[in-house]
PDB file of C-alpha atoms and ligand atoms in Angstrom:
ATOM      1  CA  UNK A 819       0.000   0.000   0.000  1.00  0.00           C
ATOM      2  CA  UNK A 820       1.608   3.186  -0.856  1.00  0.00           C
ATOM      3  CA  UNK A 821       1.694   6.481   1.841  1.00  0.00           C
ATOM      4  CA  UNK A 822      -1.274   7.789   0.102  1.00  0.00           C
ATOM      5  CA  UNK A 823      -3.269   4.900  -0.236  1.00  0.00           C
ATOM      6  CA  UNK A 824      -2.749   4.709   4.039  1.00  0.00           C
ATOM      7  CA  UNK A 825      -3.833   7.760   4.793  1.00  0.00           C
ATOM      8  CA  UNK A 826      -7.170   7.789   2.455  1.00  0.00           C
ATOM      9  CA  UNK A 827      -7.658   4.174   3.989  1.00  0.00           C
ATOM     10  CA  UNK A 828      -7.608   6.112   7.351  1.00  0.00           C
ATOM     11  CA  UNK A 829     -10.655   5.804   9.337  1.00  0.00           C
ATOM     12  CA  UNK A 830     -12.004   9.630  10.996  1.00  0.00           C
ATOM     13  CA  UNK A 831     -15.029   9.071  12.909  1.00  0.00           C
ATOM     14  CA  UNK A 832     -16.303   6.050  14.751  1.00  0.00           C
ATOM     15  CA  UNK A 833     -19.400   5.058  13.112  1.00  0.00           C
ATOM     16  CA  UNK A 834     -22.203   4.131  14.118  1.00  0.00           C
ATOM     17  CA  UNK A 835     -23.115   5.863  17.530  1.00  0.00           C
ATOM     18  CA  UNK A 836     -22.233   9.558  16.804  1.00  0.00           C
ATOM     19  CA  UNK A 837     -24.370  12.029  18.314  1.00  0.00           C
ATOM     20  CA  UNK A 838     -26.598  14.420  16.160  1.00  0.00           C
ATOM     21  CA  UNK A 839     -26.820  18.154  16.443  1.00  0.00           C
ATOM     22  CA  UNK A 840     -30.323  19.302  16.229  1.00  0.00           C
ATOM     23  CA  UNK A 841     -30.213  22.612  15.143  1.00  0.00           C
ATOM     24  CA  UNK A 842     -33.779  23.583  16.019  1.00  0.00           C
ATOM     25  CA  UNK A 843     -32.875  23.035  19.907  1.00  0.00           C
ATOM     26  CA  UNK A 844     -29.565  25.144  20.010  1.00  0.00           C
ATOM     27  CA  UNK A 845     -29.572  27.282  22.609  1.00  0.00           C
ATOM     28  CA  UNK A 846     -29.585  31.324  22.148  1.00  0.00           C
ATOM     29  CA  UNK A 847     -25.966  31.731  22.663  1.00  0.00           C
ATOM     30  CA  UNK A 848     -23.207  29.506  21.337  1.00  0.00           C
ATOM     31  CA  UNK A 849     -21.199  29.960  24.788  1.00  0.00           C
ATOM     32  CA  UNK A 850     -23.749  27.632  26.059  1.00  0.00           C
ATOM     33  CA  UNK A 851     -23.991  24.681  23.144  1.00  0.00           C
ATOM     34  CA  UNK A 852     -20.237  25.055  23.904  1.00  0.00           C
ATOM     35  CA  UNK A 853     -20.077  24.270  27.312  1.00  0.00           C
ATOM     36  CA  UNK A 854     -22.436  21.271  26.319  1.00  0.00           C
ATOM     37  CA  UNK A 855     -19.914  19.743  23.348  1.00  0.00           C
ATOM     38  CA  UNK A 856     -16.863  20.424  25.610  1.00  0.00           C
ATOM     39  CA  UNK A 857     -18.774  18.587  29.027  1.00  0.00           C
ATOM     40  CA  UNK A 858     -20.145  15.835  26.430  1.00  0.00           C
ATOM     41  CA  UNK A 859     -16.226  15.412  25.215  1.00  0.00           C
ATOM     42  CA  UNK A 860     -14.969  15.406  29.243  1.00  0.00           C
ATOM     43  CA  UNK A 861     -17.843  12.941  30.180  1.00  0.00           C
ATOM     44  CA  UNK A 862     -16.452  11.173  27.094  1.00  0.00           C
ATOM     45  CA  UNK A 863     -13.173  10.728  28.118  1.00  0.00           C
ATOM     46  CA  UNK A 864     -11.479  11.727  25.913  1.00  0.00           C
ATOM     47  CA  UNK A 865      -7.703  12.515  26.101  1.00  0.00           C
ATOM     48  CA  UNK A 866      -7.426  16.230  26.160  1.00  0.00           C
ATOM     49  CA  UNK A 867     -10.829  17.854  25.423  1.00  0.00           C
ATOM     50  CA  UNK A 868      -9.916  21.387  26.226  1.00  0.00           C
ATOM     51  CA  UNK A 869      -6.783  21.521  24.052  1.00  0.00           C
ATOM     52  CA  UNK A 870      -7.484  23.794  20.778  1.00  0.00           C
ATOM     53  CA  UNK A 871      -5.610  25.014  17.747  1.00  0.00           C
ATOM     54  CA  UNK A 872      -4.875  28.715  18.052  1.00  0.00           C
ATOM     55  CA  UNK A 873      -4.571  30.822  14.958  1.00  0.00           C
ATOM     56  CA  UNK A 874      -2.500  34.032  14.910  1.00  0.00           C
ATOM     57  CA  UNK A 875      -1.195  36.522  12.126  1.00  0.00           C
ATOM     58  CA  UNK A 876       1.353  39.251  12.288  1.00  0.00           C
ATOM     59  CA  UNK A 877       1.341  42.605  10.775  1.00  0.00           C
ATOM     60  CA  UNK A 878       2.275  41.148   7.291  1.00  0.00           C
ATOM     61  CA  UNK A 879      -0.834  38.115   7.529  1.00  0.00           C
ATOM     62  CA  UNK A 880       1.882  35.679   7.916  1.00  0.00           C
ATOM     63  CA  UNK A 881      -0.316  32.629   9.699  1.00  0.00           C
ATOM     64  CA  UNK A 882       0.869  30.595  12.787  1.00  0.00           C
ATOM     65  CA  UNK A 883      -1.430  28.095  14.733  1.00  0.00           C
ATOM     66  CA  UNK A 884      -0.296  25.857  17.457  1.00  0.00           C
ATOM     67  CA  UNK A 885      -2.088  23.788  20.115  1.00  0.00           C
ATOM     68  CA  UNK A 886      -2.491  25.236  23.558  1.00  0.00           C
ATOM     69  CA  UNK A 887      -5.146  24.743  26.585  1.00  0.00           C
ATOM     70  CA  UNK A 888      -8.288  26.610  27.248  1.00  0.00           C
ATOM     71  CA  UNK A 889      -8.791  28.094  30.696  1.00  0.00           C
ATOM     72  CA  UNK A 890     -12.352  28.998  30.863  1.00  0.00           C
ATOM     73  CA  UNK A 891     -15.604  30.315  28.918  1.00  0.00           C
ATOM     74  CA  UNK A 892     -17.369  32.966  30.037  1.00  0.00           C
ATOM     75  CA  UNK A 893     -19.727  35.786  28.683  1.00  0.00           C
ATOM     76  CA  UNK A 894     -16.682  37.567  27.887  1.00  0.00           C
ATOM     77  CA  UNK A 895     -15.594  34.736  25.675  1.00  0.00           C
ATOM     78  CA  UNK A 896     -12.664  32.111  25.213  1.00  0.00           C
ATOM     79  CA  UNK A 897      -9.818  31.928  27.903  1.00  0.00           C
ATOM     80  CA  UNK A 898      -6.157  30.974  27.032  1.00  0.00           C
ATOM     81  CA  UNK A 899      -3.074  31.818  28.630  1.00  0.00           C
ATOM     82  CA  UNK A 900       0.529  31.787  27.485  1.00  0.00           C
ATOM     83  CA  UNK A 901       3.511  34.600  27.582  1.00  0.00           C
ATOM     84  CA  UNK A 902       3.020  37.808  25.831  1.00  0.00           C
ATOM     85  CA  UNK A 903       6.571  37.720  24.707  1.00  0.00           C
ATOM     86  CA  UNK A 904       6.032  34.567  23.029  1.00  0.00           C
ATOM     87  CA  UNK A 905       5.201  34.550  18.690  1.00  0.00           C
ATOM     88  CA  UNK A 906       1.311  34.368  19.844  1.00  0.00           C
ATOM     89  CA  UNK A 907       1.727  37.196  21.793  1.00  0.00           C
ATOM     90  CA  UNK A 908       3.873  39.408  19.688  1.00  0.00           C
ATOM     91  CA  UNK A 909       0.718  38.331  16.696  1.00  0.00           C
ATOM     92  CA  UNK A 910      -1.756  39.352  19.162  1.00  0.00           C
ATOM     93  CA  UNK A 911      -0.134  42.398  19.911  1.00  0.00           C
ATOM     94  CA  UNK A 912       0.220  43.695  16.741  1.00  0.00           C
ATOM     95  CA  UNK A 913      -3.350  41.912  15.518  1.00  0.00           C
ATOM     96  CA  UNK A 914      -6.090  40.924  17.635  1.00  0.00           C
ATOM     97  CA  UNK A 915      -8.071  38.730  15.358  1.00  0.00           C
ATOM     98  CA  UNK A 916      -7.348  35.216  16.145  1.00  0.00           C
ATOM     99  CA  UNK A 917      -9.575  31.876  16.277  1.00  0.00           C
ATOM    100  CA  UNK A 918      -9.591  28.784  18.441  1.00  0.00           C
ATOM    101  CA  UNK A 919     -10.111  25.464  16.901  1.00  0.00           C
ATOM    102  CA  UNK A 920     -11.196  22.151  18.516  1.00  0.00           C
ATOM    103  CA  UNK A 921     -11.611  18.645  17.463  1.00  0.00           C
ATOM    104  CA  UNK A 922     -13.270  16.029  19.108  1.00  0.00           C
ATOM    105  CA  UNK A 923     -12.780  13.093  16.919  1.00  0.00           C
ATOM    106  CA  UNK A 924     -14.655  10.477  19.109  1.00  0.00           C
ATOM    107  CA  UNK A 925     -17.391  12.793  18.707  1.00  0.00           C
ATOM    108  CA  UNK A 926     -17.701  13.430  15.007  1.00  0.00           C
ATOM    109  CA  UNK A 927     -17.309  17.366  16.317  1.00  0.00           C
ATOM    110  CA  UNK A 928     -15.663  20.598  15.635  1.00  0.00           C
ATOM    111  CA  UNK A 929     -15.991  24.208  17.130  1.00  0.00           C
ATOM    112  CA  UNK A 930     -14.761  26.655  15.286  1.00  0.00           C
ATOM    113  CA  UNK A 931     -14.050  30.329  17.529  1.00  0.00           C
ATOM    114  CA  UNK A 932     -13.824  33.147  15.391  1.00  0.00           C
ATOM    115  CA  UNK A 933     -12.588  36.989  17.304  1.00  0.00           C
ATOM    116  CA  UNK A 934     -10.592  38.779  18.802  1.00  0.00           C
ATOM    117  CA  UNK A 935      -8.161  37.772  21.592  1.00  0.00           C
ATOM    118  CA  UNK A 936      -6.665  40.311  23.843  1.00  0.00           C
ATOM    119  CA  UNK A 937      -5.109  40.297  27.231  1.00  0.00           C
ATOM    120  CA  UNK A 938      -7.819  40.362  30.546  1.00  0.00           C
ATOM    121  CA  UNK A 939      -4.889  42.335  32.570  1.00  0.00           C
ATOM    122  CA  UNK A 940      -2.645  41.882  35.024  1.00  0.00           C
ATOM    123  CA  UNK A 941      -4.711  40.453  37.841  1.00  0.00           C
ATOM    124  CA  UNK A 942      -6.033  37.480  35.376  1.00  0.00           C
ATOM    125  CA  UNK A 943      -2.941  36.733  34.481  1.00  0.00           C
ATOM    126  CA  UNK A 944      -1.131  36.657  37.687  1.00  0.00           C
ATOM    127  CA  UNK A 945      -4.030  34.338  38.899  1.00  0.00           C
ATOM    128  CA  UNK A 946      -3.446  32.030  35.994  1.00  0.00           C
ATOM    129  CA  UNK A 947       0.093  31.713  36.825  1.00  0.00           C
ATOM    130  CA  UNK A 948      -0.420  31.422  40.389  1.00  0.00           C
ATOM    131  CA  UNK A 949      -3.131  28.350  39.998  1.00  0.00           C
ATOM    132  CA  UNK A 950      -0.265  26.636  37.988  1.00  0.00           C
ATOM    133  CA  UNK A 951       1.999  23.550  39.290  1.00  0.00           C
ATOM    134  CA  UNK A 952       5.610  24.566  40.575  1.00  0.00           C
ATOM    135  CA  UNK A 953       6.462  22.830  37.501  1.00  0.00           C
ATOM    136  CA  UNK A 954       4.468  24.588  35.039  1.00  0.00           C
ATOM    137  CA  UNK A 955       4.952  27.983  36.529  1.00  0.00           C
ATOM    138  CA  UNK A 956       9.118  27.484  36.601  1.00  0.00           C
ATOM    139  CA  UNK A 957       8.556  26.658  32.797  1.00  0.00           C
ATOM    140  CA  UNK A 958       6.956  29.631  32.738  1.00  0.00           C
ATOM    141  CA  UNK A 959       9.047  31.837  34.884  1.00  0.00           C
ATOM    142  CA  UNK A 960      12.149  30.392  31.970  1.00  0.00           C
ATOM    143  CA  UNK A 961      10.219  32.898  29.556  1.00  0.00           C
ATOM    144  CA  UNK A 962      12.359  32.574  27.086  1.00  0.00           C
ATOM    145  CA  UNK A 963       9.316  30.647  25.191  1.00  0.00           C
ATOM    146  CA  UNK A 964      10.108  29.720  21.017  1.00  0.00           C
ATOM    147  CA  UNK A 965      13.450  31.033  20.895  1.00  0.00           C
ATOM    148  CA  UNK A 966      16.193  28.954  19.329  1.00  0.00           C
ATOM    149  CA  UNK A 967      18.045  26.843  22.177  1.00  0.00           C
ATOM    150  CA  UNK A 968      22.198  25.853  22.205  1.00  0.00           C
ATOM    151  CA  UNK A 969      21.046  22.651  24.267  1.00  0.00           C
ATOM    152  CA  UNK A 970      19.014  21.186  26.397  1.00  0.00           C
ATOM    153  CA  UNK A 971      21.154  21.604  29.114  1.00  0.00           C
ATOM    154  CA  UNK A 972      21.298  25.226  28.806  1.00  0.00           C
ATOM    155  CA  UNK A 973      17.359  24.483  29.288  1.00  0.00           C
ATOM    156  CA  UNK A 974      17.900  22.601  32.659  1.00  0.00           C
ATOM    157  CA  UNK A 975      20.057  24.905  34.054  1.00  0.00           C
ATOM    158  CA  UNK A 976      17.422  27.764  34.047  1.00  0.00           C
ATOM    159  CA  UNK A 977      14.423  25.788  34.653  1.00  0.00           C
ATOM    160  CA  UNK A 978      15.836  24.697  37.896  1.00  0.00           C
ATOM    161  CA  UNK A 979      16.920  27.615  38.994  1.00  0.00           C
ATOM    162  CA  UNK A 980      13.258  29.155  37.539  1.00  0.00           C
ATOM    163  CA  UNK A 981      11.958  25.892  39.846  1.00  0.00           C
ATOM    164  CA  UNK A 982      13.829  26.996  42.856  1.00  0.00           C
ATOM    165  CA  UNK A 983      12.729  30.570  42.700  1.00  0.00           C
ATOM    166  CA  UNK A 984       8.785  29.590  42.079  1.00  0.00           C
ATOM    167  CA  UNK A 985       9.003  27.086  45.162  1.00  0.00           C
ATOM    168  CA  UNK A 986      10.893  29.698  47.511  1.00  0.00           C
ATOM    169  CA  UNK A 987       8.411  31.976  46.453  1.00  0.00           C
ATOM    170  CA  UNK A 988       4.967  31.026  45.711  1.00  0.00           C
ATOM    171  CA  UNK A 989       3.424  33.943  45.495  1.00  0.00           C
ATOM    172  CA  UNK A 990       5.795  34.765  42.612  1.00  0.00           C
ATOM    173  CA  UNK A 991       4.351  35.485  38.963  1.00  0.00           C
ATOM    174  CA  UNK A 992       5.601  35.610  35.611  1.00  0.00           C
ATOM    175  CA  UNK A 993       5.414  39.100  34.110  1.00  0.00           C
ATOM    176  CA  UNK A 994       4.784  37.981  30.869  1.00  0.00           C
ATOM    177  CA  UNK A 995       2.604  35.123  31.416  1.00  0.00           C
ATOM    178  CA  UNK A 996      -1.164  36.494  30.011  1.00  0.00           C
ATOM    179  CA  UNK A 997      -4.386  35.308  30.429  1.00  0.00           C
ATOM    180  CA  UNK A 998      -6.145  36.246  27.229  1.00  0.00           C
ATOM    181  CA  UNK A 999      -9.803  36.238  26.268  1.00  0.00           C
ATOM    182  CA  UNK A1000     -10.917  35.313  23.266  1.00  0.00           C
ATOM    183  CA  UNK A1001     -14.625  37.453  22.473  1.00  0.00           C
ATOM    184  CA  UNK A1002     -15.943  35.646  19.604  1.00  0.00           C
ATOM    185  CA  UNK A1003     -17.752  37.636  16.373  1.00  0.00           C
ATOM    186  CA  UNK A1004     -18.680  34.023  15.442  1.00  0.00           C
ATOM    187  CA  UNK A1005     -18.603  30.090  16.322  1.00  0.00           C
ATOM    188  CA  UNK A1006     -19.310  27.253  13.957  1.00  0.00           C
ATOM    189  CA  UNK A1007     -20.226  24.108  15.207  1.00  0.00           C
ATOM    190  CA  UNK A1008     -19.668  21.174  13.327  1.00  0.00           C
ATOM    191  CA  UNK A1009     -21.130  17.642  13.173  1.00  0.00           C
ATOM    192  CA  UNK A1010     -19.769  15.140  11.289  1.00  0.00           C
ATOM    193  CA  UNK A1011     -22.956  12.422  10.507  1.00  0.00           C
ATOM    194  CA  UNK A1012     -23.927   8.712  11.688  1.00  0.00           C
ATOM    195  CA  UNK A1013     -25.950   8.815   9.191  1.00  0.00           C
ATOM    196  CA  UNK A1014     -26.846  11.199   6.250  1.00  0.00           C
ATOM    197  CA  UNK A1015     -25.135  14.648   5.642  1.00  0.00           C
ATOM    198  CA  UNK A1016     -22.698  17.214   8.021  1.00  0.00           C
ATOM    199  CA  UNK A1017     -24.544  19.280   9.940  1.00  0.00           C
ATOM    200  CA  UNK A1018     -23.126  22.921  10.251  1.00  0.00           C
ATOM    201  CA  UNK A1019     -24.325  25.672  12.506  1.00  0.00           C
ATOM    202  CA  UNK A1020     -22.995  29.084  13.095  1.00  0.00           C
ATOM    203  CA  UNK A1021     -23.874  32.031  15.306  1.00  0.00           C
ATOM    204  CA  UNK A1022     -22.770  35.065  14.645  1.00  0.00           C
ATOM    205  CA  UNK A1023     -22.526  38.353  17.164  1.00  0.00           C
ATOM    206  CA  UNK A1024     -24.835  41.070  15.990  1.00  0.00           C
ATOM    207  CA  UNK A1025     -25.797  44.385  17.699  1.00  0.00           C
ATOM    208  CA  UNK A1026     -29.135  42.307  19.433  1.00  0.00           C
ATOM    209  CA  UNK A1027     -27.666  39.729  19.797  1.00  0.00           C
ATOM    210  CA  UNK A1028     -26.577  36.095  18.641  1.00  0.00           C
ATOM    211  CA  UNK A1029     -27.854  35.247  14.931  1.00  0.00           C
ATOM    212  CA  UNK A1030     -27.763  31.471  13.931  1.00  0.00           C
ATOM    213  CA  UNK A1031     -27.449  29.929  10.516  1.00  0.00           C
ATOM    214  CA  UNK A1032     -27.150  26.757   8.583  1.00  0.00           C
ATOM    215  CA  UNK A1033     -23.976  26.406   6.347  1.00  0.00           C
ATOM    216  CA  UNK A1034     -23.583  24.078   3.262  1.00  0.00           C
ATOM    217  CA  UNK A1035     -21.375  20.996   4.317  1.00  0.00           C
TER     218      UNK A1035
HETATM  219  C1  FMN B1546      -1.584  19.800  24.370  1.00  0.00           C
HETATM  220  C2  FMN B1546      -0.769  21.071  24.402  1.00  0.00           C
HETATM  221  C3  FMN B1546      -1.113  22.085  25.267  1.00  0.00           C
HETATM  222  C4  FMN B1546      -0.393  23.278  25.291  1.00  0.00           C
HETATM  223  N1  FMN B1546      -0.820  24.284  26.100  1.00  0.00           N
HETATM  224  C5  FMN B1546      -0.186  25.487  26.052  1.00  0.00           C
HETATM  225  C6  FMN B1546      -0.718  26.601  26.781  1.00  0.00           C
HETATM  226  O1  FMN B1546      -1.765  26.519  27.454  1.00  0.00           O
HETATM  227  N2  FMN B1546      -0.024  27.780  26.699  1.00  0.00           N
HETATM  228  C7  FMN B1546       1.119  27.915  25.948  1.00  0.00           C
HETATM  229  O2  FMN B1546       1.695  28.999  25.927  1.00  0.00           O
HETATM  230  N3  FMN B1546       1.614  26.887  25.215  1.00  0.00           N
HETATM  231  C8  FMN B1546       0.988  25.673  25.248  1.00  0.00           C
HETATM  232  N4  FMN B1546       1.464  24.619  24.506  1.00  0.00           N
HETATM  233  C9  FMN B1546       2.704  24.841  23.687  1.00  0.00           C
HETATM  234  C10 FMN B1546       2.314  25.557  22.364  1.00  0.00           C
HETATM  235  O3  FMN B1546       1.749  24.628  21.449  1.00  0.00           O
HETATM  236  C11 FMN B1546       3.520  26.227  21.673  1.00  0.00           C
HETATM  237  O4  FMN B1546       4.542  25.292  21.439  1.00  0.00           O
HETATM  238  C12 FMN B1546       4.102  27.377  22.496  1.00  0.00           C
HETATM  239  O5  FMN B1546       3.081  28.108  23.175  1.00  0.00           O
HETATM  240  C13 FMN B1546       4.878  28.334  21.600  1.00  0.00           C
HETATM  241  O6  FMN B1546       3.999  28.851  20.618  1.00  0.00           O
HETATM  242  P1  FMN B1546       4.361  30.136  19.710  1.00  0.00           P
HETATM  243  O7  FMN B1546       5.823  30.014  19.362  1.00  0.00           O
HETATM  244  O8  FMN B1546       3.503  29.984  18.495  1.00  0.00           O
HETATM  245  O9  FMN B1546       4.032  31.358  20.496  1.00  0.00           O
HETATM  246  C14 FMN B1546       0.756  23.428  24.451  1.00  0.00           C
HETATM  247  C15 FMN B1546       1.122  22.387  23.577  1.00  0.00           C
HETATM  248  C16 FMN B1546       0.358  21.227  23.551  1.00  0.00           C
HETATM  249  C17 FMN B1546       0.743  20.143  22.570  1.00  0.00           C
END
């Protein structure tokens, strides 16, 4: 079997048993249909639900998406944290608009987040560092995040001595670690089928409110 032949042999969803998005029922805002896909995926089991794709662009629309964890949901929108200092940080400073992706294969589901991300201030994001292990706050503290590296032991040597500053010191925070908030202008919810086509919803922020809409598959 040749490479390509693997991959489009590749199973994507388990079928039968996926669950079915019925569009008539969503509820009025697409926080909470979230919050109901993301506790489905948790109840699940599956291996990471809250991890998401985060796209950026810089001043030139130059693209860059990586993986990273979502913190919370709230009115205000999509929570994320990472260092402002980092590549996702300097896009974000320079260009707000970003979106969150997730995939819940198991499911047959997407969410697509569609906004703007910016920082919720100093407070948030000393809170987010604080609520952090000692390990993943020293990692932090390194904040030296996506910058070429001689060797990994150049790497040790700070993150211990990061580790034994954050343990002497727990009340310590990184001053470049940022919660962010991503308000969404509009979410997609996607559903792949047991049986019969993809079902595609999106809301979308107007001035009243949330509008919802069917998309082709
Ligand atoms: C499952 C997973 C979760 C991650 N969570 C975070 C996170 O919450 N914050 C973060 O800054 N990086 C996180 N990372 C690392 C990022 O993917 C990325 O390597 C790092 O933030 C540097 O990204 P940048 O160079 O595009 O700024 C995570 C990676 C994986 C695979």
């Amino acid at each position: 079997m040749t490479f390509r032949e693997r991959l489009r042999a590749l199973p994507t969803f388990p079928r039968p048993g996926l669950p079915a998005l019925d569009t008539d029922a969503a509820p009025p805002t697409p926080h909470e249909l979230f919050v109901t896909w993301i506790d489905q995926a948790i109840d699940a089991g599956l291996l990471a639900p809250h991890a998401a794709t985060l796209s950026t662009a810089d001043a030139a629309g130059h693209v860059h998406a990586r993986t990273l964890l979502l913190k919370d949901v709230t009115v205000d929108g999509w929570w994320f944290a990472s260092q402002s200092t980092s590549p996702k940080g300097r896009d974000l400073a320079v260009n707000p608009h970003a979106a969150l992706t997730f995939l819940w294969p198991e499911l047959g589901r997407q969410v697509k987040v569609t906004g703007t991300a910016a920082s919720a201030g100093p407070e948030a994001g000393r809170a987010d560092f604080l609520a952090r292990s000692d390990l993943s706050r020293a990692t932090s503290l390194v904040d030296r995040q996506s910058e070429p590296l001689d060797s990994m032991e150049e790497y040790e040597r700070a993150f211990a001595e990061a580790l034994r500053i954050v343990t002497a010191d727990p009340e310590l925070a990184g001053v470049h670690w940022t919660a962010y908030v991503l308000a969404p202008t509009a979410v997609e919810f996607w559903q792949a089928p047991d049986d019969g086509p993809q079902t595609r919803l999106l809301y979308r922020a107007e001035a009243d409110g949330w509008a919802t809409g069917l998309l082709w598959p």
